[in-house]
Coordinates of C-alpha atoms in Angstrom, one line a residue:
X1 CA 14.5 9.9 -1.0
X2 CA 11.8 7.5 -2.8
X3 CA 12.1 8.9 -6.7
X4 CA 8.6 9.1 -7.7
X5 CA 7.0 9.3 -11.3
X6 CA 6.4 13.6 -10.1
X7 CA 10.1 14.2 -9.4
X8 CA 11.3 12.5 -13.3
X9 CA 8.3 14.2 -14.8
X10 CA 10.1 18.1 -13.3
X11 CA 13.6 16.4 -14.0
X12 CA 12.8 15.7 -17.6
X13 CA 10.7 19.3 -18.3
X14 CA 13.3 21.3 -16.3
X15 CA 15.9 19.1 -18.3
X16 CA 14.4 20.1 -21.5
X17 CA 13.8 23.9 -20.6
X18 CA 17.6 24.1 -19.5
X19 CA 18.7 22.4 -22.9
X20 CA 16.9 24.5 -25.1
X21 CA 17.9 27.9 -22.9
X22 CA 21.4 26.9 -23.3
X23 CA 21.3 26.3 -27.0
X24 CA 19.1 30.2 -26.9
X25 CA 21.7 31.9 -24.8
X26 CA 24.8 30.0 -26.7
X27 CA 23.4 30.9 -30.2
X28 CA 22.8 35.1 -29.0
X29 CA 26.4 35.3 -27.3
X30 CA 28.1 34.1 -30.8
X31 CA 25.5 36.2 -33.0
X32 CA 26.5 39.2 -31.4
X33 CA 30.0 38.5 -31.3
X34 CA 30.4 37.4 -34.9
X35 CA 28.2 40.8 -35.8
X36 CA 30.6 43.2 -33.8
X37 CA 33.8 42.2 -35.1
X38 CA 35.7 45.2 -36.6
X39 CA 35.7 43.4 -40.0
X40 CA 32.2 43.5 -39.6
X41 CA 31.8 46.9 -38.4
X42 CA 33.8 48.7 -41.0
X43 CA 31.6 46.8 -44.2
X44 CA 28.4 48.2 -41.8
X45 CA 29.8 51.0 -41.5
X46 CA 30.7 51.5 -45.6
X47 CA 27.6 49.7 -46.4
X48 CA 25.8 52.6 -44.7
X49 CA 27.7 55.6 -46.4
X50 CA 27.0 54.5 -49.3
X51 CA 23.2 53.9 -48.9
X52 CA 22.9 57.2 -47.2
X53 CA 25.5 58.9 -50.8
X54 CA 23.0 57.3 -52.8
X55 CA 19.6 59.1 -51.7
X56 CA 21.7 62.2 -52.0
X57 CA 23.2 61.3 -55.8
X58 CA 26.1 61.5 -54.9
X59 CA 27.9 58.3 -56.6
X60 CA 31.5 57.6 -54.9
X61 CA 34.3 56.1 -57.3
X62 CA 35.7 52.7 -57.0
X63 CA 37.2 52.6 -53.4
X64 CA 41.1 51.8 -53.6
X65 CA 42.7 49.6 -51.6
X66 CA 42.6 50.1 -48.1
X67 CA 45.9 50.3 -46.3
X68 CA 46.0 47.5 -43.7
X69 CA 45.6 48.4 -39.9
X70 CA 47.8 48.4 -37.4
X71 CA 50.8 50.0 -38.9
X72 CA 53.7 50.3 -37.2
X73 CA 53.9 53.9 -37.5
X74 CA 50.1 54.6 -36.5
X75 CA 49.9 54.8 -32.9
X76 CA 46.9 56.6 -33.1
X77 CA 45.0 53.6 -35.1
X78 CA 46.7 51.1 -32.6
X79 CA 45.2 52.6 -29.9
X80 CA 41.7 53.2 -31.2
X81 CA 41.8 49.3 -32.1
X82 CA 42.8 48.0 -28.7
X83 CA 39.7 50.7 -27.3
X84 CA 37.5 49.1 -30.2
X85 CA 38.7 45.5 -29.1
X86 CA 38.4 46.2 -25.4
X87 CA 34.9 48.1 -26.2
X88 CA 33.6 44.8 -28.1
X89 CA 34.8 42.6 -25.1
X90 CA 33.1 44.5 -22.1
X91 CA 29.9 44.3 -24.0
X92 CA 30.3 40.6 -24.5
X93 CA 31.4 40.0 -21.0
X94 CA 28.2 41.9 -19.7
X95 CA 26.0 40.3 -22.1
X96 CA 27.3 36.9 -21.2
X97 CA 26.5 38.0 -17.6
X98 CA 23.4 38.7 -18.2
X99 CA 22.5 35.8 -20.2
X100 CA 23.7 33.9 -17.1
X101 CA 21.8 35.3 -14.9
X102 CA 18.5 35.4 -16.6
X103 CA 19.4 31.9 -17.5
X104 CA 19.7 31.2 -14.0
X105 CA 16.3 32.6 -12.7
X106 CA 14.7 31.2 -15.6
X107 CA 15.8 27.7 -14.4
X108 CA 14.3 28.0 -11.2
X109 CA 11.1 29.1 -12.4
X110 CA 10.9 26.2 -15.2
X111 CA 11.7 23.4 -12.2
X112 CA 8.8 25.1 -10.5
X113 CA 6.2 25.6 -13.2
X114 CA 7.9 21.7 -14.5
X115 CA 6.5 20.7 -10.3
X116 CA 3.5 22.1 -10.8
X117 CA 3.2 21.0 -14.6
X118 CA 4.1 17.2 -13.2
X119 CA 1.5 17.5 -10.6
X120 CA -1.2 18.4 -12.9
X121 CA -0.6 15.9 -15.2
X122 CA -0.4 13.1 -12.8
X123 CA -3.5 14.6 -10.9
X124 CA -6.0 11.9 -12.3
X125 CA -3.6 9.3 -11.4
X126 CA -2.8 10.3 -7.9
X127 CA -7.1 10.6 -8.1
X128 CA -7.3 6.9 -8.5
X129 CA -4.5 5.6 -6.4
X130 CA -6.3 7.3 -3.5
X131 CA -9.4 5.4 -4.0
X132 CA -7.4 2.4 -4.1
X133 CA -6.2 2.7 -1.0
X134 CA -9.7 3.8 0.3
X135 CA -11.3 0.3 -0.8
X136 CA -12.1 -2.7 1.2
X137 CA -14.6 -5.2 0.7
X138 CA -17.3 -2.9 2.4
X139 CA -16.6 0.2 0.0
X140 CA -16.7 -2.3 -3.8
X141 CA -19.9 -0.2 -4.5
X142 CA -18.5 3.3 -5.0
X143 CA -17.0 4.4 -8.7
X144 CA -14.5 7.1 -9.7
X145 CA -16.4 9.9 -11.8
X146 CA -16.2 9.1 -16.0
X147 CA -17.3 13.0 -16.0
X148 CA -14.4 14.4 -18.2
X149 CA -12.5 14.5 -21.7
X150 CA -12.6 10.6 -23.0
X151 CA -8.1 10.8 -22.9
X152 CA -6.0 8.3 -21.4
X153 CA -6.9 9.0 -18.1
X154 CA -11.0 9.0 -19.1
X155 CA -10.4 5.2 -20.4
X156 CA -8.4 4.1 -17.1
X157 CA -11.2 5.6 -15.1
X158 CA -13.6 3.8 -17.0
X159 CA -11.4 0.5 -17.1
X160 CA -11.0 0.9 -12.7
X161 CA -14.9 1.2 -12.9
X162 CA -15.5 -1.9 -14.8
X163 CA -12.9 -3.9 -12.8
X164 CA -14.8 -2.7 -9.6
X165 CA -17.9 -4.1 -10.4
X166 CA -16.1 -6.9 -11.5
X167 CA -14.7 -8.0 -7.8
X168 CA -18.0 -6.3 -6.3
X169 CA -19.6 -9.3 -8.3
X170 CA -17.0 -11.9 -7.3
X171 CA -17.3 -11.1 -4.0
X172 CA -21.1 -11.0 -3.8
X173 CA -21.1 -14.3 -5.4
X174 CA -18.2 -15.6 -2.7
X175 CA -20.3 -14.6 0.0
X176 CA -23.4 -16.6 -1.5
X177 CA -21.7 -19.5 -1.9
X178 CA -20.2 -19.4 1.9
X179 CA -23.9 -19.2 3.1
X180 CA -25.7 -21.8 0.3
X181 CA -22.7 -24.1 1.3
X182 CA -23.1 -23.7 5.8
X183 CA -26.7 -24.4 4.8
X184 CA -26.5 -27.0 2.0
X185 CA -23.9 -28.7 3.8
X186 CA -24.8 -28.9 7.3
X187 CA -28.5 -30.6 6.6
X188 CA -26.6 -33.7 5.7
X189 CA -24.0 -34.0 8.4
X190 CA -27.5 -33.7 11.0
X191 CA -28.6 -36.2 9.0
X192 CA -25.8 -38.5 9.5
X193 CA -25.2 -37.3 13.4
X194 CA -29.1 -38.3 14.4
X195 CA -28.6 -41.7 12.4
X196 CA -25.5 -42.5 14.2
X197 CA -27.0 -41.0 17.6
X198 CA -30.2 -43.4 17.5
X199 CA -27.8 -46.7 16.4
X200 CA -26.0 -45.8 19.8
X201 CA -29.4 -45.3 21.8
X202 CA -30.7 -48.1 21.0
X203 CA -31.5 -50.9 23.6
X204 CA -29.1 -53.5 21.8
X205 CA -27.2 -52.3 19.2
X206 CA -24.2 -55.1 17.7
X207 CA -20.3 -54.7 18.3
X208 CA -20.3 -53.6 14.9
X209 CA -22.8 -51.5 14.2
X210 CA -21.8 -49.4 17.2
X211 CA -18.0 -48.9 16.2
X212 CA -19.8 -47.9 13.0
X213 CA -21.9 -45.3 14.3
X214 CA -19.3 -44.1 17.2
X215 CA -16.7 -43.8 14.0
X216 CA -19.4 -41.9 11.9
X217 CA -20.0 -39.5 15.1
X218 CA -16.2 -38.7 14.9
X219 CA -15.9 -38.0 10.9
X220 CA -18.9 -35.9 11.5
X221 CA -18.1 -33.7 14.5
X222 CA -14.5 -33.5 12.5
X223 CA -16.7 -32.2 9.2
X224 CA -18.3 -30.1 11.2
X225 CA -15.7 -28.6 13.0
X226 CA -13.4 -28.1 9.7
X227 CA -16.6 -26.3 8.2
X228 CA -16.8 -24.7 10.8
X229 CA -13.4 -23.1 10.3
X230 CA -13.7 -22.7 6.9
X231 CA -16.9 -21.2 6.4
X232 CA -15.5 -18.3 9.4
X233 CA -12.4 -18.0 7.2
X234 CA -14.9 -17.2 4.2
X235 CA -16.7 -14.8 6.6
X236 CA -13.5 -13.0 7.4
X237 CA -12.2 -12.7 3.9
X238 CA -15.3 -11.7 2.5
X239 CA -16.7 -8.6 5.3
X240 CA -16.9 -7.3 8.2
X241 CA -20.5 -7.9 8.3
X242 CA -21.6 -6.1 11.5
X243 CA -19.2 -3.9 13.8
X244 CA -20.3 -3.1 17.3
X245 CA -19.3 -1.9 20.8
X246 CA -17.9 -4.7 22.7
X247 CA -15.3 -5.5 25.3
X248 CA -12.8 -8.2 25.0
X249 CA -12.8 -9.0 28.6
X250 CA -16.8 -10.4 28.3
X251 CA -15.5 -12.6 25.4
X252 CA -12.8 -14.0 27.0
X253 CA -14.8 -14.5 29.9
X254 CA -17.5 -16.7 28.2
X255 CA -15.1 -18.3 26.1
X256 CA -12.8 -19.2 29.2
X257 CA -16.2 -20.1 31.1
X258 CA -17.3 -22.7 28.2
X259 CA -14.0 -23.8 28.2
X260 CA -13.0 -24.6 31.5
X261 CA -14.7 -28.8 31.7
X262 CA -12.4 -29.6 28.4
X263 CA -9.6 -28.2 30.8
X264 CA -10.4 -30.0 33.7
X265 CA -10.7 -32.9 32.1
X266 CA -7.3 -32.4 30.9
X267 CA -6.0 -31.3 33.7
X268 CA -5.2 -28.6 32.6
X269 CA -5.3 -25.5 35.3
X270 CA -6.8 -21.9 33.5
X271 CA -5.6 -18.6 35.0
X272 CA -7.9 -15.5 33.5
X273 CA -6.7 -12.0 34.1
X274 CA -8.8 -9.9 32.6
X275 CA -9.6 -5.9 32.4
X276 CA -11.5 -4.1 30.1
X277 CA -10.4 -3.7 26.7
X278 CA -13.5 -2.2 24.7
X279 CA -13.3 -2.5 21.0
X280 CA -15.3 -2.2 17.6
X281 CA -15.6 -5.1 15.6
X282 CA -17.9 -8.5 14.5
X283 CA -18.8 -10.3 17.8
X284 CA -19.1 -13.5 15.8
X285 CA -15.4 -13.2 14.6
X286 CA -13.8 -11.6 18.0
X287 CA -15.6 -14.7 19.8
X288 CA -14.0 -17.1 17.2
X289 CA -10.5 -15.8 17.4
X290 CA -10.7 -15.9 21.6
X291 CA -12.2 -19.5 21.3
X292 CA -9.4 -20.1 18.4
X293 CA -6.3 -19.5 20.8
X294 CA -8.0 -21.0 23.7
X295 CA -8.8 -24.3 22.1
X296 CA -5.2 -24.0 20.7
X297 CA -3.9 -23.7 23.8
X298 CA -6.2 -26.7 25.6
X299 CA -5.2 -28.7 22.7
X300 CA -1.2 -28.3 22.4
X301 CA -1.0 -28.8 26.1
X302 CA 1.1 -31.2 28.4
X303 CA -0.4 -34.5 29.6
X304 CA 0.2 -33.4 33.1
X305 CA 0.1 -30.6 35.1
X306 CA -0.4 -28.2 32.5
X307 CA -1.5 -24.7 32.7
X308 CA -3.4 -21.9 30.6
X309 CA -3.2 -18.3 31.2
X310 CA -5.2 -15.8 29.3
X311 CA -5.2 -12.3 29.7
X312 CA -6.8 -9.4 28.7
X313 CA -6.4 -5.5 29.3
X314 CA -5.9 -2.2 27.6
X315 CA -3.1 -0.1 27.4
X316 CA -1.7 2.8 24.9
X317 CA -5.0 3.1 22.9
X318 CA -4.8 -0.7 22.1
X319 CA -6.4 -3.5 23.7
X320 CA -4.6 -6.5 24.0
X321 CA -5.8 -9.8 24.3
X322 CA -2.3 -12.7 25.5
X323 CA -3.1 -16.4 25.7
X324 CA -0.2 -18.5 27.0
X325 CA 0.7 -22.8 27.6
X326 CA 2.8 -25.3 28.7
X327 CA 3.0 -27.4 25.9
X328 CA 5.9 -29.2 23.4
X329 CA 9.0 -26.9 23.1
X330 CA 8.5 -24.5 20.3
X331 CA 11.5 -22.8 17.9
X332 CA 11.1 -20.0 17.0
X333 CA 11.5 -20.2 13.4
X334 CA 9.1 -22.7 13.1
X335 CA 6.0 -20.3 14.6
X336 CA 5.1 -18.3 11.5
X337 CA 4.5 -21.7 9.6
X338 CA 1.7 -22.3 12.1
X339 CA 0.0 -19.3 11.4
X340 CA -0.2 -20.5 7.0
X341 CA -3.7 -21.9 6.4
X342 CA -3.4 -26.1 6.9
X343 CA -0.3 -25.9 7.8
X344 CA 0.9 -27.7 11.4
X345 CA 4.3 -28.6 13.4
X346 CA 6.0 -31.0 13.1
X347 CA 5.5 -31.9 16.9
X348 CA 1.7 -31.3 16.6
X349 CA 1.1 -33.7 14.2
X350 CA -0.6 -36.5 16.7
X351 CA -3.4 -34.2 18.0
X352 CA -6.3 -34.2 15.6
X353 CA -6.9 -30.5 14.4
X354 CA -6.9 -29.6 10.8
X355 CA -4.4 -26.7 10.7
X356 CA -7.1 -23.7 10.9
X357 CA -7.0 -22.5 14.5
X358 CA -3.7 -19.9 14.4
X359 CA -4.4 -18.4 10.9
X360 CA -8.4 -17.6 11.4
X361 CA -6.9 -15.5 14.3
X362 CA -4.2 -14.0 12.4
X363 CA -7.1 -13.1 9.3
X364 CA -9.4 -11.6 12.1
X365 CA -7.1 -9.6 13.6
X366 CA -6.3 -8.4 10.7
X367 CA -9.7 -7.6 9.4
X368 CA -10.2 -5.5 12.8
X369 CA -6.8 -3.4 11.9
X370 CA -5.0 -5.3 14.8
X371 CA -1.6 -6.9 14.8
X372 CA -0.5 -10.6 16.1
X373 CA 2.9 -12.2 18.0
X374 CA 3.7 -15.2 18.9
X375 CA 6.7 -16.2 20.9
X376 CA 8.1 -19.7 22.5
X377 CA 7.7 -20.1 25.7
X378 CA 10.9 -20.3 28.3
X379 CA 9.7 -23.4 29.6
X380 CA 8.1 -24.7 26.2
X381 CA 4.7 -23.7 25.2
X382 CA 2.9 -20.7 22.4
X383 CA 2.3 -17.2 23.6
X384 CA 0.1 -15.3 21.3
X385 CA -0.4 -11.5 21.9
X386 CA -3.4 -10.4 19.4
X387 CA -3.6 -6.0 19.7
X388 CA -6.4 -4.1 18.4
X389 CA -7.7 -0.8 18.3
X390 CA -9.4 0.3 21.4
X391 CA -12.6 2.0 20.5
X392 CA -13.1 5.3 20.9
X393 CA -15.5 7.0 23.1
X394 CA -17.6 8.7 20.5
X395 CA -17.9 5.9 18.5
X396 CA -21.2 4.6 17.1
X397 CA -22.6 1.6 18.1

């Protein structure tokens, strides 16, 4: 059992409770035994006489010297001391049944009322750990309620509040930047892309100014692509921006249907089994990650006779989207570095790419509350599986 902050809160009040009982029982049991020893009862018991002599006048003379107890001719006094003795010890035994008992009950209710205690205390906290875990990056505009006494757990309301607006601000500012930069920087890569295009439409161009403007294509379509990626990483990390009713068999079909000249220029032969698989989420993103693992699996291919299955179909309140190659043998202790931002194989190093495919699927999958595997193939080759949450029937568009 997880020992939470609750459970040493009781164990440390019911602790205290049973301490200070013990030390309340221990101290009655030995009061009233020191306070009914026969010593003590016989000066009560003169102590008394003579108070009640003395409201009468009657003065009593010096007391002589009491004959000790216990004599060996005094059965009678033996006996009433052994009933005296056994008297005194039945009435501590009882009481230190008692004390027991009650001590026992009251232990139970103090590890209740210490639950209970715990639980109030830690309310506030247990207030702000659930809005925790209610936050994403569409919720940074709600705040805890400041209403309340200005304690401890007033100030950490007010110190969650301020670090809320804080990231709200961050990521408002994040998101700006992603969509200054897709603007600021793609003006000048058209720039460069029509100058290179009109160097290679030219009637004449030289040897070297067309190597020049075929290599400047390249770099840029490369820029492009990597800002591409990045700017739909920012887009992911940042919101969901729009969420709407889709199926992931259409996406896969147009993405499979834009894809399929590359392929046959590679030779590469595409199998698409698809059924539908609706689902709730940004069709910018969903399209992304399909294009993503399609492009990843056109790219990582064989040079010859290669093949590309992509599937797609809905089962168990998930829909499941499986894209599978031939390609370089795989371990499979080497797949989850493929899926860490810029990082590629070791055996993928020739193809251009820039290490962005596998983890912008793994980071919208995730965004969409799905789940991703990847497996080797038997015959070498990636499979990735990518499961999300099929959308309900009364879900809004």
């Amino acid at each position: 059992m997880r020992v939470t902050i609750r459970i040493k809160l009781t164990a440390l009040f019911a602790l205290l409770f049973v301490v200070l009982a013990g030390v309340l029982v221990t101290t009655a049991y030995l009061f009233v035994a020191s306070a009914t020893t026969p010593e003590a009862q016989q000066a009560d018991r003169q102590r008394l006489l003579e108070e009640a002599l003395e409201e009468q006048g009657v003065t009593l003379p010096a007391a002589p010297t009491p004959m000790p107890s216990g004599r060996p001719d005094d059965a009678v006094g033996e006996v009433l001391d052994s009933i005296a003795a056994q008297v005194r010890q039945n009435v501590l035994d009882d009481l230190l049944q008692r004390s027991l008992l009650a001590f026992a009950l009251s232990a139970v209710i103090a590890v209740a009322l210490a639950w209970w205690l715990a639980g109030r205390v830690l309310r506030p906290v247990d207030e702000i750990s659930e809005a925790a875990n209610m936050l994403s990056e569409r919720t940074l505009d709600r705040r805890l309620p400041e209403d309340g006494p200005d304690d401890e757990f007033g100030r950490l309301r007010r110190a969650f509040n301020g670090m809320l607006t804080r990231l709200e601000t961050a990521f408002d500012a994040r998101q700006r930047f992603a969509a200054d930069a897709s603007h600021e920087l793609r003006t000048p890569l058209a720039v460069l892309r029509a100058s290179a295009d009109n160097v290679l439409s030219s009637p004449r161009p030289s040897k070297q100014a067309r190597e020049l403007a075929e290599q400047v294509e390249q770099q840029v379509g490369r820029a492009d692509s990597l800002m591409t990626s990045l700017l739909t990483l920012a887009r992911a990390d940042d919101v969901i921006h729009t969420r709407e009713p889709l199926d992931l068999a259409d996406v896969a079909a147009e993405v499979v249907s834009a894809a399929s000249p590359r392929a046959t220029d590679a030779g590469v032969a595409i199998d698409l089994d698809i059924a539908d698989a609706p689902v709730l989420g940004d069709p910018v993103l969903l399209e992304r990650m399909l294009a993503n693992l399609v492009d990843n699996a056109l790219r990582y291919n064989v040079e010859a006779d290669g093949w590309l299955r992509c599937r797609v179909w809905s089962e168990a309140g998930r829909a499941l989207v499986e894209v599978s190659n031939t390609g370089p043998a795989l371990a499979a202790g080497d797949i989850p570095a493929l899926f860490a931002r810029f990082a590629r194989g070791d055996q993928r190093s020739e193809v251009a790419g820039h290490g962005l495919g596998l983890p912008i699927v793994a980071r919208v999958a995730r965004v969409h509350e799905g789940v991703i595997d990847a497996w080797p193939g038997d015959e070498g080759g990636l499979s990735v599986r990518v499961s999300l949450p099929v959308r309900a029937e009364a879900s809004p568009s």
